[in-house]
Amino acid sequence: MALTQETTLARLQDHFADAILSHDAPYGFLTIEIPADRNLDVIGFLKNEADLAFGYMTDLCAVHMPNQPGREIAVVYHMHSLTNNVRLRLKCWIPEANPEIASATPLFAAANWMERETYDFFGVRFQGHPNLKRILNVDEMEMFPLLKQYPLEDSSREDKDDRFFGR
Amino acid sequence: MVEAPAGVEGQGFFATSLDTVIGLARANSIWPLPFATSCCGIEFMATMGSNYDLSRFGSERLSFSPRQADLLMVMGTIAKKMAPVLKHVYEQMAEPRWVISVGACASSGGIFDTYSVLQGIDRIIPVDVYVPGCPPRPEQIIDGVMKIQELVKSESLRRRNQPEYKALLASYGIE
């Protein structure tokens, strides 16, 4: 029987009864929320089970939702099973005060740069990452620019005087 | 044809100052270094093409090495991470050297008012001529180069020794 999103979800629910906090399928894309401390268990299971074979980590990024106390930052993993042509999304919510999660680099070499990017923009500290430093922004930057408390605009811009824009 | 500078002319001779002759020669043999990072660079390609043909003004030969270039043409958005690279390129150019900032992004950051983009290259290197536009048309780039030619013609041959010029470079932290 061909693997589908439904059978994948059923396999995960069988094996991780306590770790599937919720699931949804926005726009037909299976999205599963798991606890942050179980992320490597679930990803490793998806990758190593012969019938699942989620061997491709398409994307790894983060989301900042500042008005959810205690669970402000979501680390998002996109997994793709090439042999079954099934994709799914995993979300781990972590607190902004202590944004730490285990690095997926032992499982996927592709996670290396994507975790550096996520650290660069959101300040998520991936425990066990071999070289967690900024990758896109200048090394001297003192903020994590995609956290919503930091302004998008460059503070040194001089020609944007509000008087000239009727503000 | 370039017009002869002001001077004394008689049968079989022509006398003028050395400054104007060398300025004339320099102005009509500028080697530009295109530092093209985005769409202004595409307009520059049209400027070099046969329709607009910047080589009519003596800028026939593009130099892709800063050590041989006279004119640094910065065309496009300069990210903050690119800024030290641009400064390094400028520092490698030999005197006399000029800089033209083509387009809104190079001149002021343009629409990219954001934490990752340098808000104008004049924050890291001195600029001689700004060309406005987003992107400017080839005619505008040619006009900018002609403004540079005017500067080159009228400038002192030993600009590098002038105290104002030294002070300007020192204000940018360039040796």
XYZ file of C-alpha atoms in Angstrom:
342
model
C 0.000 0.000 0.000
C 1.353 3.375 -0.924
C 2.266 5.665 1.930
C 0.008 8.681 2.333
C -0.205 11.537 4.785
C -2.903 9.634 6.689
C -0.885 6.427 7.031
C 2.211 8.421 8.020
C 0.223 10.147 10.739
C -1.174 6.799 11.918
C 2.343 5.299 12.091
C 3.556 8.247 14.140
C 0.565 8.084 16.464
C 1.175 4.368 17.016
C 4.815 4.849 17.827
C 4.744 8.214 19.617
C 1.381 8.195 21.342
C 2.501 10.862 23.824
C 4.554 13.018 21.452
C 1.931 13.980 18.876
C 0.522 17.083 20.540
C -1.714 18.078 17.653
C -2.005 17.732 13.921
C -3.593 19.656 11.126
C -3.466 19.851 7.343
C -3.561 23.500 6.233
C -3.809 23.622 2.426
C -3.487 19.841 2.413
C -0.013 19.890 3.991
C 0.187 17.596 7.016
C 1.499 19.577 10.001
C 2.336 17.873 13.289
C 3.226 19.557 16.544
C 5.705 17.670 18.728
C 7.487 18.519 22.002
C 10.846 20.241 21.474
C 12.761 17.626 23.474
C 11.481 14.804 21.234
C 12.421 16.385 17.906
C 15.339 14.063 17.111
C 13.326 10.956 18.095
C 10.575 11.802 15.642
C 12.858 12.979 12.824
C 15.105 9.925 13.248
C 12.083 7.630 13.195
C 10.756 9.266 10.034
C 14.149 8.972 8.371
C 15.140 5.451 9.402
C 11.903 3.437 9.177
C 12.089 1.567 5.863
C 8.451 2.142 4.910
C 8.500 5.859 5.786
C 11.936 6.823 4.393
C 11.705 10.584 4.953
C 15.284 10.961 3.781
C 15.191 14.563 2.648
C 15.028 17.565 4.959
C 13.627 20.186 2.585
C 13.599 23.099 4.988
C 14.304 24.122 8.533
C 13.291 27.527 9.802
C 11.575 29.300 12.673
C 8.529 31.459 13.355
C 8.168 34.147 15.997
C 4.759 34.598 17.650
C 5.409 37.089 20.455
C 1.912 36.954 21.950
C 1.996 33.302 23.023
C 3.682 33.356 26.445
C 6.090 30.486 27.015
C 5.872 29.234 23.424
C 6.877 32.192 21.286
C 9.222 30.527 18.802
C 8.371 27.567 16.590
C 11.168 25.624 14.960
C 9.722 24.154 11.768
C 11.061 21.118 9.927
C 9.902 20.185 6.446
C 10.434 16.525 5.607
C 10.075 14.847 2.238
C 9.860 11.141 1.520
C 11.116 10.988 -2.050
C 10.281 7.312 -2.622
C 6.686 7.758 -1.420
C 6.234 11.354 -2.583
C 4.850 12.420 0.791
C 5.763 15.610 2.589
C 5.072 16.762 6.109
C 5.851 19.600 8.451
C 6.941 19.277 12.083
C 6.644 22.133 14.570
C 8.382 22.429 17.936
C 7.427 25.378 20.131
C 10.104 26.736 22.438
C 10.156 29.710 24.837
C 11.822 32.919 23.689
C 13.507 33.288 27.089
C 15.483 30.092 26.530
C 15.421 29.232 22.823
C 17.239 25.902 22.845
C 16.594 22.736 20.873
C 18.688 19.728 19.854
C 20.501 20.081 16.552
C 19.406 17.845 13.687
C 22.932 17.770 12.212
C 23.627 14.187 13.428
C 20.720 13.042 11.242
C 20.905 15.437 8.281
C 24.004 17.253 7.069
C 21.604 19.637 5.317
C 20.518 20.907 8.733
C 23.938 22.487 9.301
C 23.530 25.683 7.275
C 19.773 25.896 7.802
C 20.278 25.833 11.577
C 22.946 28.503 11.261
C 20.463 30.627 9.310
C 17.762 30.043 11.930
C 20.231 31.021 14.652
C 21.239 34.069 12.636
C 17.696 35.414 12.301
C 15.891 34.080 15.400
C 18.647 33.340 17.923
C 17.615 29.707 18.344
C 20.535 27.859 19.962
C 20.823 24.397 18.445
C 22.485 22.157 21.021
C 25.205 19.985 19.509
C 25.630 22.014 16.305
C 29.287 21.828 15.185
C 29.642 25.484 14.144
C 26.754 27.637 15.313
C 27.563 31.161 14.117
C 25.990 33.745 11.804
C 25.809 32.798 8.138
C 24.022 35.579 6.209
C 24.229 38.720 8.326
C 27.395 40.563 9.274
C 29.203 39.051 12.244
C 29.047 42.306 14.193
C 25.240 42.372 14.246
C 23.910 42.508 17.778
C 20.312 41.495 17.193
C 18.336 38.630 15.723
C 16.528 40.635 13.073
C 13.463 38.463 12.472
C 12.391 38.561 16.105
C 9.525 41.003 16.072
C 10.841 43.335 18.759
C 13.649 44.482 16.428
C 12.901 47.126 13.786
C 13.099 46.189 10.120
C 14.308 49.612 9.013
C 17.913 50.674 9.241
C 18.281 53.157 12.083
C 21.018 55.107 10.295
C 18.836 56.201 7.376
C 18.747 60.003 7.206
C 16.518 60.920 4.278
C 13.300 59.437 5.697
C 12.145 62.512 7.586
C 8.496 62.073 8.559
C 7.783 65.710 7.653
C 8.410 64.900 3.994
C 5.911 62.039 4.009
C 3.009 63.773 5.758
C 3.357 61.604 8.850
C 36.950 64.524 -32.013
C 37.876 66.239 -28.803
C 38.125 69.985 -28.930
C 41.531 71.493 -28.291
C 41.944 73.259 -24.945
C 42.457 76.994 -24.698
C 45.983 77.970 -25.691
C 48.180 80.032 -27.903
C 48.172 78.967 -31.522
C 50.423 80.051 -34.334
C 51.787 78.646 -37.547
C 53.243 75.213 -36.754
C 52.892 75.381 -32.988
C 50.329 75.253 -30.240
C 51.080 76.123 -26.633
C 48.973 75.345 -23.587
C 49.547 74.210 -20.032
C 50.600 70.633 -19.318
C 47.729 70.261 -16.827
C 45.066 70.727 -19.475
C 46.725 68.355 -21.931
C 47.101 65.595 -19.372
C 43.582 66.273 -18.079
C 42.319 65.961 -21.633
C 44.150 62.674 -22.116
C 42.931 61.289 -18.812
C 39.335 62.355 -19.365
C 39.146 60.595 -22.690
C 40.743 57.326 -21.660
C 38.973 56.428 -18.433
C 39.058 52.733 -17.607
C 35.929 51.899 -15.626
C 35.647 49.062 -13.151
C 32.008 47.937 -13.127
C 30.968 46.848 -9.641
C 27.521 45.666 -10.685
C 25.390 43.930 -8.081
C 21.859 44.253 -9.431
C 19.529 45.795 -12.014
C 21.592 48.983 -12.499
C 24.285 46.640 -13.766
C 21.894 45.474 -16.494
C 21.415 49.093 -17.565
C 25.192 49.422 -17.613
C 25.389 46.466 -20.003
C 23.085 48.375 -22.340
C 25.294 51.431 -21.842
C 28.294 49.466 -23.049
C 26.347 47.948 -25.947
C 26.326 49.337 -29.452
C 23.106 51.351 -29.060
C 24.431 53.683 -26.383
C 28.124 52.799 -26.630
C 30.053 54.292 -23.757
C 33.275 53.662 -25.711
C 32.501 56.796 -27.726
C 33.689 58.685 -24.656
C 36.982 56.837 -24.380
C 35.803 54.269 -21.860
C 36.331 51.511 -24.372
C 38.176 49.226 -22.105
C 36.550 47.880 -18.943
C 38.993 46.857 -16.308
C 38.015 43.943 -14.115
C 41.052 44.491 -11.956
C 40.923 47.460 -9.569
C 44.663 47.975 -9.944
C 44.300 49.131 -13.540
C 41.015 50.985 -13.211
C 40.498 54.745 -12.984
C 36.783 54.862 -12.323
C 34.869 52.672 -9.899
C 31.264 52.368 -11.049
C 29.124 51.041 -8.205
C 25.806 49.885 -9.622
C 23.298 48.214 -7.366
C 22.388 47.382 -3.795
C 25.367 46.990 -1.507
C 24.586 44.716 1.429
C 26.372 45.433 4.675
C 28.233 42.186 4.211
C 29.470 43.427 0.825
C 30.654 46.772 2.238
C 34.163 45.632 3.314
C 34.625 44.017 -0.113
C 33.737 47.267 -1.885
C 36.060 49.242 0.351
C 38.838 46.747 -0.322
C 38.329 47.124 -4.081
C 38.493 50.923 -3.726
C 41.669 50.734 -1.660
C 43.346 48.630 -4.323
C 42.786 51.242 -7.021
C 45.761 53.417 -7.869
C 45.556 57.236 -7.824
C 44.084 59.071 -9.580
C 40.747 57.353 -8.991
C 37.126 58.408 -9.190
C 33.881 56.861 -8.012
C 30.447 57.063 -9.576
C 27.435 55.814 -7.651
C 24.772 54.615 -10.087
C 21.162 54.289 -8.983
C 19.136 54.855 -5.848
C 20.462 51.827 -3.952
C 24.134 52.632 -4.282
C 23.472 56.308 -3.553
C 21.135 56.020 -0.567
C 20.003 52.455 -0.003
C 16.963 53.141 -2.179
C 13.874 51.132 -1.334
C 15.966 48.751 0.753
C 15.632 50.585 4.035
C 16.487 47.489 6.040
C 18.972 46.182 8.558
C 20.979 44.212 6.003
C 21.607 46.908 3.375
C 24.196 49.673 3.395
C 22.354 53.017 3.239
C 24.542 54.559 0.522
C 28.120 53.748 -0.447
C 29.266 57.230 0.616
C 29.270 55.815 4.145
C 32.348 53.763 3.333
C 34.065 55.378 0.320
C 34.089 58.921 -1.122
C 31.824 59.405 -4.154
C 32.397 61.914 -6.989
C 29.158 61.680 -8.966
C 25.736 60.307 -8.068
C 23.396 59.120 -10.816
C 19.755 59.055 -9.653
C 17.202 56.583 -10.976
C 15.826 53.170 -10.202
C 17.443 52.058 -12.403
C 18.772 55.034 -14.377
C 18.561 54.858 -18.161
C 21.783 54.424 -20.141
C 21.634 58.123 -21.112
C 21.783 59.022 -17.428
C 24.775 56.755 -16.829
C 26.529 58.345 -19.816
C 25.695 61.760 -18.370
C 27.270 60.691 -15.089
C 30.420 59.542 -16.861
C 30.567 62.853 -18.719
C 30.334 64.667 -15.377
C 33.308 62.570 -14.262
C 35.128 63.626 -17.446
C 34.537 67.268 -16.533
C 35.987 66.615 -13.087
C 39.000 64.831 -14.545
C 39.675 67.668 -16.989
C 39.510 70.432 -14.420
C 41.155 68.697 -11.512
C 44.705 69.282 -10.349
C 47.068 66.607 -11.626
C 48.337 65.909 -8.149
C 44.998 65.784 -6.395
C 46.344 63.045 -4.157
C 48.729 65.527 -2.491
C 46.105 68.123 -1.675
C 45.315 68.523 2.034
C 41.532 68.492 1.413
C 41.785 65.207 -0.467
C 43.967 63.680 2.230
C 41.527 64.851 4.880
C 38.630 63.366 2.913
C 40.305 59.969 2.693
C 41.315 60.133 6.340
C 37.675 60.774 7.277
C 36.868 57.432 5.661
C 39.794 55.742 7.387
C 41.567 55.092 4.075
C 45.357 55.362 4.002
